[in-house]
mmCIF file of N, CA and C and ligand atoms in Angstrom:
data_model
loop_
_atom_site.group_PDB
_atom_site.id
_atom_site.type_symbol
_atom_site.label_atom_id
_atom_site.label_comp_id
_atom_site.label_asym_id
_atom_site.label_seq_id
_atom_site.Cartn_x
_atom_site.Cartn_y
_atom_site.Cartn_z
ATOM 1 N N MET A 1 0.920 -1.356 -0.002
ATOM 2 C CA MET A 1 -0.051 -0.002 0.102
ATOM 3 C C MET A 1 0.926 1.143 0.092
ATOM 4 N N THR A 2 0.770 2.110 -1.022
ATOM 5 C CA THR A 2 1.460 3.405 -0.925
ATOM 6 C C THR A 2 0.946 4.363 0.136
ATOM 7 N N SER A 3 1.689 5.223 0.384
ATOM 8 C CA SER A 3 1.051 6.319 1.355
ATOM 9 C C SER A 3 -0.073 7.040 0.854
ATOM 10 N N ALA A 4 0.292 7.415 -0.407
ATOM 11 C CA ALA A 4 -0.882 8.127 -1.248
ATOM 12 C C ALA A 4 -2.243 7.498 -1.033
ATOM 13 N N GLY A 5 -2.060 6.145 -1.320
ATOM 14 C CA GLY A 5 -3.243 5.141 -1.309
ATOM 15 C C GLY A 5 -3.945 5.176 0.084
ATOM 16 N N THR A 6 -3.036 5.100 1.250
ATOM 17 C CA THR A 6 -3.520 5.097 2.424
ATOM 18 C C THR A 6 -4.182 6.664 2.827
ATOM 19 N N ASP A 7 -3.638 7.586 2.324
ATOM 20 C CA ASP A 7 -4.006 8.821 2.730
ATOM 21 C C ASP A 7 -5.654 9.085 1.849
ATOM 22 N N LEU A 8 -5.764 8.599 0.861
ATOM 23 C CA LEU A 8 -7.133 8.575 0.283
ATOM 24 C C LEU A 8 -7.937 7.760 1.021
ATOM 25 N N LEU A 9 -7.628 6.524 1.362
ATOM 26 C CA LEU A 9 -8.576 5.752 2.162
ATOM 27 C C LEU A 9 -8.874 6.471 3.288
ATOM 28 N N ARG A 10 -7.767 6.989 4.112
ATOM 29 C CA ARG A 10 -8.052 7.605 5.290
ATOM 30 C C ARG A 10 -9.231 8.836 5.147
ATOM 31 N N GLU A 11 -9.004 9.456 4.139
ATOM 32 C CA GLU A 11 -9.972 10.482 3.814
ATOM 33 C C GLU A 11 -11.509 9.919 3.665
ATOM 34 N N ARG A 12 -11.592 8.855 2.991
ATOM 35 C CA ARG A 12 -12.891 8.215 2.854
ATOM 36 C C ARG A 12 -13.359 7.689 4.145
ATOM 37 N N LEU A 13 -12.435 7.119 4.967
ATOM 38 C CA LEU A 13 -12.951 6.498 6.223
ATOM 39 C C LEU A 13 -13.503 7.766 7.253
ATOM 40 N N GLN A 14 -12.740 8.754 7.157
ATOM 41 C CA GLN A 14 -13.113 9.984 7.929
ATOM 42 C C GLN A 14 -14.408 10.496 7.425
ATOM 43 N N LYS A 15 -14.617 10.692 6.249
ATOM 44 C CA LYS A 15 -15.801 11.084 5.752
ATOM 45 C C LYS A 15 -16.970 10.188 5.948
ATOM 46 N N ARG A 16 -16.768 8.971 5.902
ATOM 47 C CA ARG A 16 -17.792 8.009 6.303
ATOM 48 C C ARG A 16 -18.084 7.807 7.707
ATOM 49 N N LEU A 17 -17.100 8.316 8.659
ATOM 50 C CA LEU A 17 -17.086 8.332 9.963
ATOM 51 C C LEU A 17 -18.086 9.483 10.339
ATOM 52 N N ASP A 18 -18.121 10.597 9.657
ATOM 53 C CA ASP A 18 -18.712 11.799 9.832
ATOM 54 C C ASP A 18 -20.272 11.453 9.567
ATOM 55 N N GLU A 19 -20.333 10.748 8.210
ATOM 56 C CA GLU A 19 -21.820 10.396 7.975
ATOM 57 C C GLU A 19 -22.517 9.470 8.898
ATOM 58 N N LEU A 20 -21.681 8.490 9.337
ATOM 59 C CA LEU A 20 -22.252 7.775 10.323
ATOM 60 C C LEU A 20 -22.850 8.374 11.525
ATOM 61 N N ARG A 21 -21.992 9.187 11.908
ATOM 62 C CA ARG A 21 -22.331 9.833 13.477
ATOM 63 C C ARG A 21 -23.483 10.555 13.104
ATOM 64 N N ALA A 22 -23.766 11.453 11.714
ATOM 65 C CA ALA A 22 -24.723 12.066 11.729
ATOM 66 C C ALA A 22 -26.177 11.343 11.557
ATOM 67 N N GLU A 23 -25.779 10.276 10.859
ATOM 68 C CA GLU A 23 -27.070 9.217 10.692
ATOM 69 C C GLU A 23 -27.597 8.631 12.109
ATOM 70 N N VAL A 24 -26.492 8.467 12.955
ATOM 71 C CA VAL A 24 -26.806 7.894 14.307
ATOM 72 C C VAL A 24 -27.684 8.928 15.093
ATOM 73 N N ARG A 25 -27.077 10.137 15.043
ATOM 74 C CA ARG A 25 -27.723 11.245 15.782
ATOM 75 C C ARG A 25 -29.018 11.556 15.371
ATOM 76 N N ALA A 26 -29.263 11.400 13.913
ATOM 77 C CA ALA A 26 -30.733 11.671 13.263
ATOM 78 C C ALA A 26 -31.569 10.440 13.688
ATOM 79 N N ALA A 27 -31.091 9.245 13.602
ATOM 80 C CA ALA A 27 -31.823 8.246 13.766
ATOM 81 C C ALA A 27 -32.550 8.111 15.384
ATOM 82 N N SER A 28 -31.727 8.581 16.111
ATOM 83 C CA SER A 28 -32.124 8.398 17.664
ATOM 84 C C SER A 28 -31.406 9.098 18.538
ATOM 85 N N LEU A 29 -31.731 10.606 18.462
ATOM 86 C CA LEU A 29 -30.979 11.332 19.480
ATOM 87 C C LEU A 29 -31.137 10.971 20.988
ATOM 88 N N ARG A 30 -32.333 10.248 21.298
ATOM 89 C CA ARG A 30 -32.501 10.041 22.601
ATOM 90 C C ARG A 30 -31.803 8.673 22.960
ATOM 91 N N ASP A 31 -31.749 7.824 22.059
ATOM 92 C CA ASP A 31 -31.429 6.243 22.255
ATOM 93 C C ASP A 31 -29.932 6.076 22.058
ATOM 94 N N ALA A 32 -29.241 7.045 21.229
ATOM 95 C CA ALA A 32 -27.892 6.753 20.642
ATOM 96 C C ALA A 32 -26.943 6.250 21.679
ATOM 97 N N SER A 33 -26.757 6.911 22.762
ATOM 98 C CA SER A 33 -25.765 6.444 23.541
ATOM 99 C C SER A 33 -25.947 5.356 24.350
ATOM 100 N N GLU A 34 -27.308 4.968 24.416
ATOM 101 C CA GLU A 34 -27.648 3.647 25.054
ATOM 102 C C GLU A 34 -27.457 2.519 24.070
ATOM 103 N N ALA A 35 -27.896 2.943 22.868
ATOM 104 C CA ALA A 35 -27.521 1.816 21.837
ATOM 105 C C ALA A 35 -26.221 1.567 21.575
ATOM 106 N N GLU A 36 -25.350 2.746 21.531
ATOM 107 C CA GLU A 36 -24.020 2.503 21.391
ATOM 108 C C GLU A 36 -23.338 1.775 22.402
ATOM 109 N N ALA A 37 -23.996 1.841 23.766
ATOM 110 C CA ALA A 37 -23.209 0.966 24.820
ATOM 111 C C ALA A 37 -23.492 -0.426 24.503
ATOM 112 N N VAL A 38 -24.730 -0.696 24.145
ATOM 113 C CA VAL A 38 -25.087 -2.055 23.924
ATOM 114 C C VAL A 38 -24.273 -2.627 22.805
ATOM 115 N N VAL A 39 -24.296 -1.839 21.707
ATOM 116 C CA VAL A 39 -23.460 -2.538 20.531
ATOM 117 C C VAL A 39 -21.847 -2.661 21.034
ATOM 118 N N ARG A 40 -21.506 -1.515 21.528
ATOM 119 C CA ARG A 40 -19.864 -1.756 21.891
ATOM 120 C C ARG A 40 -19.648 -3.061 22.695
ATOM 121 N N GLU A 41 -20.611 -3.434 23.746
ATOM 122 C CA GLU A 41 -20.443 -4.458 24.384
ATOM 123 C C GLU A 41 -20.533 -5.880 23.556
ATOM 124 N N ALA A 42 -21.626 -5.870 22.790
ATOM 125 C CA ALA A 42 -21.832 -6.964 21.794
ATOM 126 C C ALA A 42 -20.555 -6.963 20.839
ATOM 127 N N HIS A 43 -20.151 -5.860 20.472
ATOM 128 C CA HIS A 43 -18.974 -5.953 19.386
ATOM 129 C C HIS A 43 -17.871 -6.498 20.057
ATOM 130 N N ASP A 44 -17.579 -6.174 21.354
ATOM 131 C CA ASP A 44 -16.438 -6.713 22.188
ATOM 132 C C ASP A 44 -16.523 -8.276 22.193
ATOM 133 N N ARG A 45 -17.780 -8.737 22.245
ATOM 134 C CA ARG A 45 -18.084 -10.102 22.487
ATOM 135 C C ARG A 45 -18.082 -10.802 21.096
ATOM 136 N N GLY A 46 -18.181 -10.244 20.024
ATOM 137 C CA GLY A 46 -18.135 -10.629 18.644
ATOM 138 C C GLY A 46 -19.478 -11.038 18.543
ATOM 139 N N ASP A 47 -20.548 -10.375 19.072
ATOM 140 C CA ASP A 47 -21.884 -10.917 18.869
ATOM 141 C C ASP A 47 -22.971 -9.780 18.752
ATOM 142 N N GLU A 48 -22.889 -9.254 17.322
ATOM 143 C CA GLU A 48 -23.699 -8.337 16.787
ATOM 144 C C GLU A 48 -25.253 -8.597 16.946
ATOM 145 N N ALA A 49 -25.552 -9.868 16.513
ATOM 146 C CA ALA A 49 -26.966 -10.309 16.616
ATOM 147 C C ALA A 49 -27.679 -9.961 17.895
ATOM 148 N N SER A 50 -26.969 -10.190 19.166
ATOM 149 C CA SER A 50 -27.580 -10.050 20.466
ATOM 150 C C SER A 50 -27.982 -8.545 20.635
ATOM 151 N N ALA A 51 -27.254 -7.538 20.014
ATOM 152 C CA ALA A 51 -27.528 -6.253 20.152
ATOM 153 C C ALA A 51 -28.671 -5.895 19.489
ATOM 154 N N GLU A 52 -28.827 -6.647 18.075
ATOM 155 C CA GLU A 52 -30.165 -6.176 17.605
ATOM 156 C C GLU A 52 -31.271 -6.690 18.274
ATOM 157 N N ILE A 53 -31.272 -8.031 18.709
ATOM 158 C CA ILE A 53 -32.411 -8.539 19.485
ATOM 159 C C ILE A 53 -32.692 -7.603 20.798
ATOM 160 N N GLN A 54 -31.605 -7.217 21.489
ATOM 161 C CA GLN A 54 -31.778 -6.185 22.689
ATOM 162 C C GLN A 54 -32.501 -4.924 22.489
ATOM 163 N N LEU A 55 -31.989 -4.363 21.091
ATOM 164 C CA LEU A 55 -32.510 -3.062 20.851
ATOM 165 C C LEU A 55 -33.810 -3.098 20.265
ATOM 166 N N GLY A 56 -34.266 -4.194 19.646
ATOM 167 C CA GLY A 56 -35.345 -4.294 18.970
ATOM 168 C C GLY A 56 -35.124 -4.225 17.359
ATOM 169 N N ILE A 57 -36.165 -4.751 16.647
ATOM 170 C CA ILE A 57 -36.043 -4.917 15.230
ATOM 171 C C ILE A 57 -36.040 -3.421 14.611
ATOM 172 N N GLY A 58 -36.721 -2.430 15.360
ATOM 173 C CA GLY A 58 -36.779 -1.100 14.579
ATOM 174 C C GLY A 58 -35.521 -0.524 14.715
ATOM 175 N N ASP A 59 -34.600 -0.929 15.479
ATOM 176 C CA ASP A 59 -33.426 -0.320 15.661
ATOM 177 C C ASP A 59 -32.173 -0.896 14.907
ATOM 178 N N ALA A 60 -32.623 -1.879 14.065
ATOM 179 C CA ALA A 60 -31.674 -2.653 13.369
ATOM 180 C C ALA A 60 -30.692 -1.832 12.477
ATOM 181 N N GLU A 61 -31.322 -0.856 11.825
ATOM 182 C CA GLU A 61 -30.606 0.107 11.038
ATOM 183 C C GLU A 61 -29.507 0.780 11.898
ATOM 184 N N LEU A 62 -30.106 1.374 13.065
ATOM 185 C CA LEU A 62 -29.144 1.995 13.994
ATOM 186 C C LEU A 62 -28.150 1.001 14.335
ATOM 187 N N VAL A 63 -28.345 -0.189 14.649
ATOM 188 C CA VAL A 63 -27.310 -1.027 15.097
ATOM 189 C C VAL A 63 -26.233 -1.144 13.970
ATOM 190 N N ARG A 64 -26.773 -1.446 12.693
ATOM 191 C CA ARG A 64 -25.774 -1.498 11.691
ATOM 192 C C ARG A 64 -24.896 -0.154 11.569
ATOM 193 N N ASP A 65 -25.593 0.822 11.785
ATOM 194 C CA ASP A 65 -24.768 2.148 11.510
ATOM 195 C C ASP A 65 -23.723 2.062 12.622
ATOM 196 N N LEU A 66 -23.966 1.889 13.835
ATOM 197 C CA LEU A 66 -23.347 1.768 14.872
ATOM 198 C C LEU A 66 -22.055 0.801 14.841
ATOM 199 N N HIS A 67 -22.442 -0.397 14.313
ATOM 200 C CA HIS A 67 -21.300 -1.306 14.067
ATOM 201 C C HIS A 67 -20.247 -0.909 13.038
ATOM 202 N N GLU A 68 -20.976 -0.251 11.799
ATOM 203 C CA GLU A 68 -20.076 0.294 10.857
ATOM 204 C C GLU A 68 -18.973 1.409 11.500
ATOM 205 N N LEU A 69 -19.698 2.281 12.280
ATOM 206 C CA LEU A 69 -18.963 3.097 12.942
ATOM 207 C C LEU A 69 -17.724 2.770 13.608
ATOM 208 N N ARG A 70 -17.913 1.605 14.505
ATOM 209 C CA ARG A 70 -16.884 0.841 15.146
ATOM 210 C C ARG A 70 -15.912 0.482 14.158
ATOM 211 N N GLU A 71 -16.274 -0.338 13.154
ATOM 212 C CA GLU A 71 -15.263 -0.767 12.161
ATOM 213 C C GLU A 71 -14.429 0.375 11.601
ATOM 214 N N VAL A 72 -15.240 1.534 11.239
ATOM 215 C CA VAL A 72 -14.329 2.637 10.683
ATOM 216 C C VAL A 72 -13.482 3.165 11.727
ATOM 217 N N GLU A 73 -13.833 3.427 12.998
ATOM 218 C CA GLU A 73 -12.897 3.878 14.071
ATOM 219 C C GLU A 73 -11.894 2.909 14.036
ATOM 220 N N ALA A 74 -12.010 1.699 14.012
ATOM 221 C CA ALA A 74 -11.093 0.597 14.264
ATOM 222 C C ALA A 74 -10.093 0.811 13.158
ATOM 223 N N ALA A 75 -10.522 0.876 11.991
ATOM 224 C CA ALA A 75 -9.570 1.220 10.697
ATOM 225 C C ALA A 75 -8.477 2.361 10.847
ATOM 226 N N LEU A 76 -9.423 3.488 11.435
ATOM 227 C CA LEU A 76 -8.524 4.649 11.634
ATOM 228 C C LEU A 76 -7.311 4.529 12.573
ATOM 229 N N GLN A 77 -7.855 3.536 13.730
ATOM 230 C CA GLN A 77 -6.758 3.349 14.810
ATOM 231 C C GLN A 77 -5.686 2.544 14.044
ATOM 232 N N ARG A 78 -5.860 1.640 13.400
ATOM 233 C CA ARG A 78 -5.110 0.679 12.790
ATOM 234 C C ARG A 78 -4.230 1.687 12.000
ATOM 235 N N MET A 79 -4.683 2.816 11.120
ATOM 236 C CA MET A 79 -3.958 3.560 10.455
ATOM 237 C C MET A 79 -2.764 4.301 11.328
ATOM 238 N N ALA A 80 -3.299 4.750 12.359
ATOM 239 C CA ALA A 80 -2.569 5.698 13.290
ATOM 240 C C ALA A 80 -1.480 4.683 14.141
ATOM 241 N N ARG A 81 -1.780 3.515 14.176
ATOM 242 C CA ARG A 81 -0.669 2.452 14.753
ATOM 243 C C ARG A 81 0.170 1.952 13.674
ATOM 244 N N GLY A 82 -0.022 1.982 12.348
ATOM 245 C CA GLY A 82 0.664 1.612 11.182
ATOM 246 C C GLY A 82 0.310 0.202 10.794
ATOM 247 N N THR A 83 -0.724 -0.595 11.401
ATOM 248 C CA THR A 83 -1.018 -1.645 11.172
ATOM 249 C C THR A 83 -2.166 -2.053 10.032
ATOM 250 N N TYR A 84 -2.627 -0.741 9.465
ATOM 251 C CA TYR A 84 -3.617 -0.708 8.515
ATOM 252 C C TYR A 84 -3.311 -1.673 7.172
ATOM 253 N N GLY A 85 -4.156 -2.326 6.704
ATOM 254 C CA GLY A 85 -3.863 -3.039 5.597
ATOM 255 C C GLY A 85 -3.313 -4.534 5.678
ATOM 256 N N GLN A 86 -3.143 -4.718 7.044
ATOM 257 C CA GLN A 86 -2.616 -6.203 7.358
ATOM 258 C C GLN A 86 -3.929 -6.920 7.915
ATOM 259 N N CYS A 87 -4.025 -8.200 7.342
ATOM 260 C CA CYS A 87 -5.046 -9.120 7.958
ATOM 261 C C CYS A 87 -4.951 -9.362 9.292
ATOM 262 N N GLU A 88 -5.917 -9.226 10.021
ATOM 263 C CA GLU A 88 -5.609 -9.486 11.651
ATOM 264 C C GLU A 88 -5.608 -11.080 11.981
ATOM 265 N N ASP A 89 -6.051 -11.813 10.981
ATOM 266 C CA ASP A 89 -6.027 -13.406 11.176
ATOM 267 C C ASP A 89 -4.582 -13.812 10.661
ATOM 268 N N CYS A 90 -4.177 -13.527 9.479
ATOM 269 C CA CYS A 90 -3.100 -14.339 8.859
ATOM 270 C C CYS A 90 -1.788 -13.278 8.798
ATOM 271 N N GLY A 91 -2.072 -12.006 8.933
ATOM 272 C CA GLY A 91 -0.969 -10.983 9.081
ATOM 273 C C GLY A 91 -0.555 -10.544 7.578
ATOM 274 N N GLN A 92 -1.204 -11.346 6.389
ATOM 275 C CA GLN A 92 -1.009 -10.962 5.231
ATOM 276 C C GLN A 92 -1.349 -9.616 4.765
ATOM 277 N N GLU A 93 -0.907 -9.037 3.667
ATOM 278 C CA GLU A 93 -1.563 -7.858 3.216
ATOM 279 C C GLU A 93 -2.959 -7.994 2.720
ATOM 280 N N ILE A 94 -3.897 -7.135 2.966
ATOM 281 C CA ILE A 94 -5.299 -7.379 2.568
ATOM 282 C C ILE A 94 -5.313 -7.204 1.102
ATOM 283 N N GLY A 95 -4.741 -6.217 0.589
ATOM 284 C CA GLY A 95 -4.569 -5.980 -0.767
ATOM 285 C C GLY A 95 -5.339 -4.657 -1.208
ATOM 286 N N GLU A 96 -4.880 -3.909 -2.160
ATOM 287 C CA GLU A 96 -5.426 -2.707 -2.362
ATOM 288 C C GLU A 96 -6.988 -2.715 -3.031
ATOM 289 N N ALA A 97 -7.083 -3.776 -3.828
ATOM 290 C CA ALA A 97 -8.418 -3.831 -4.426
ATOM 291 C C ALA A 97 -9.386 -3.931 -3.439
ATOM 292 N N ARG A 98 -9.162 -4.884 -2.447
ATOM 293 C CA ARG A 98 -10.205 -5.156 -1.513
ATOM 294 C C ARG A 98 -10.311 -4.025 -0.591
ATOM 295 N N LEU A 99 -9.372 -3.224 -0.250
ATOM 296 C CA LEU A 99 -9.295 -2.091 0.669
ATOM 297 C C LEU A 99 -10.155 -1.076 0.003
ATOM 298 N N ALA A 100 -9.909 -0.750 -1.402
ATOM 299 C CA ALA A 100 -10.550 0.114 -2.009
ATOM 300 C C ALA A 100 -12.070 -0.088 -1.962
ATOM 301 N N ALA A 101 -12.448 -1.292 -2.169
ATOM 302 C CA ALA A 101 -13.855 -1.787 -1.848
ATOM 303 C C ALA A 101 -14.388 -1.534 -0.581
ATOM 304 N N HIS A 102 -13.527 -2.015 0.458
ATOM 305 C CA HIS A 102 -14.092 -1.979 1.918
ATOM 306 C C HIS A 102 -12.794 -1.465 2.763
ATOM 307 N N PRO A 103 -12.779 -0.191 2.751
ATOM 308 C CA PRO A 103 -11.561 0.512 3.484
ATOM 309 C C PRO A 103 -11.556 0.124 4.745
ATOM 310 N N ALA A 104 -12.669 -0.438 5.574
ATOM 311 C CA ALA A 104 -12.559 -0.690 6.877
ATOM 312 C C ALA A 104 -12.378 -2.287 7.134
ATOM 313 N N ALA A 105 -11.890 -2.989 6.099
ATOM 314 C CA ALA A 105 -11.707 -4.467 6.243
ATOM 315 C C ALA A 105 -10.636 -4.772 7.176
ATOM 316 N N ARG A 106 -10.995 -5.842 8.007
ATOM 317 C CA ARG A 106 -9.934 -6.250 8.888
ATOM 318 C C ARG A 106 -9.241 -7.269 8.499
ATOM 319 N N ARG A 107 -9.814 -8.134 7.608
ATOM 320 C CA ARG A 107 -9.247 -9.361 7.130
ATOM 321 C C ARG A 107 -8.974 -9.398 5.551
ATOM 322 N N CYS A 108 -8.023 -10.334 5.182
ATOM 323 C CA CYS A 108 -8.011 -10.539 3.704
ATOM 324 C C CYS A 108 -9.248 -11.357 3.191
ATOM 325 N N ALA A 109 -9.432 -11.446 1.959
ATOM 326 C CA ALA A 109 -10.758 -12.142 1.492
ATOM 327 C C ALA A 109 -10.833 -13.438 1.650
ATOM 328 N N ALA A 110 -9.697 -14.250 1.834
ATOM 329 C CA ALA A 110 -9.717 -15.650 2.209
ATOM 330 C C ALA A 110 -10.140 -15.759 3.618
ATOM 331 N N CYS A 111 -9.572 -14.971 4.721
ATOM 332 C CA CYS A 111 -9.871 -15.172 6.068
ATOM 333 C C CYS A 111 -11.245 -14.529 6.350
ATOM 334 N N GLN A 112 -11.585 -13.663 5.665
ATOM 335 C CA GLN A 112 -12.937 -13.164 5.727
ATOM 336 C C GLN A 112 -14.117 -14.226 5.289
ATOM 337 N N ALA A 113 -13.752 -14.829 4.332
ATOM 338 C CA ALA A 113 -14.653 -15.797 3.972
ATOM 339 C C ALA A 113 -14.626 -16.915 4.833
ATOM 340 N N ALA A 114 -13.727 -17.539 5.547
ATOM 341 C CA ALA A 114 -13.353 -18.504 6.426
ATOM 342 C C ALA A 114 -14.105 -17.950 7.665
ATOM 343 N N GLN A 115 -14.065 -16.965 8.140
ATOM 344 C CA GLN A 115 -14.744 -16.228 9.184
ATOM 345 C C GLN A 115 -16.282 -16.440 9.168
ATOM 346 N N GLU A 116 -16.927 -16.115 7.795
ATOM 347 C CA GLU A 116 -18.326 -15.950 7.661
ATOM 348 C C GLU A 116 -18.748 -17.495 7.600
ATOM 349 N N ARG A 117 -17.911 -18.314 7.132
ATOM 350 C CA ARG A 117 -18.415 -19.774 7.110
ATOM 351 C C ARG A 117 -18.407 -20.216 8.581
ATOM 352 N N ARG A 118 -17.632 -19.840 9.494
ATOM 353 C CA ARG A 118 -17.685 -20.222 10.910
ATOM 354 C C ARG A 118 -18.964 -19.478 11.427
ATOM 355 N N ARG A 119 -19.216 -18.420 11.122
ATOM 356 C CA ARG A 119 -20.348 -17.647 11.836
ATOM 357 C C ARG A 119 -21.208 -16.902 10.737
ATOM 358 N N PRO A 120 -22.090 -17.454 10.192
ATOM 359 C CA PRO A 120 -22.958 -17.049 9.049
ATOM 360 C C PRO A 120 -23.762 -15.901 9.709
ATOM 361 N N ARG A 121 -23.769 -14.797 8.739
ATOM 362 C CA ARG A 121 -24.658 -13.656 9.179
ATOM 363 C C ARG A 121 -26.086 -13.823 8.983
HETATM 364 ZN ZN1 LIG B 201 -5.941 -13.256 6.028
#
């Protein structure tokens, strides 16, 4: 990954972060902090489905937004630490094409597919 490529992706991630924050605020000004706490906890357990159940079907979109928000934040943190673009499972380069399509990707395509087979969405 070239540093120019990373700069571009950082910009996209930052922009997405702003969009998501605005969406979350708009979706639920009252419940956002509660929802965020539930999602944060579920996310740490690797169990987003339980957050959706806890928050109710009506908030599924909010849960998705909050989940993506966490993913985008994590990607920006990896950039700050210099580990961005490395698969967190196998340590290989994720690849520029995949990062261009999914700037917040944590895993290479092969590891992501393996993960989804283990835990279908
Ligand atoms: Zn991998």
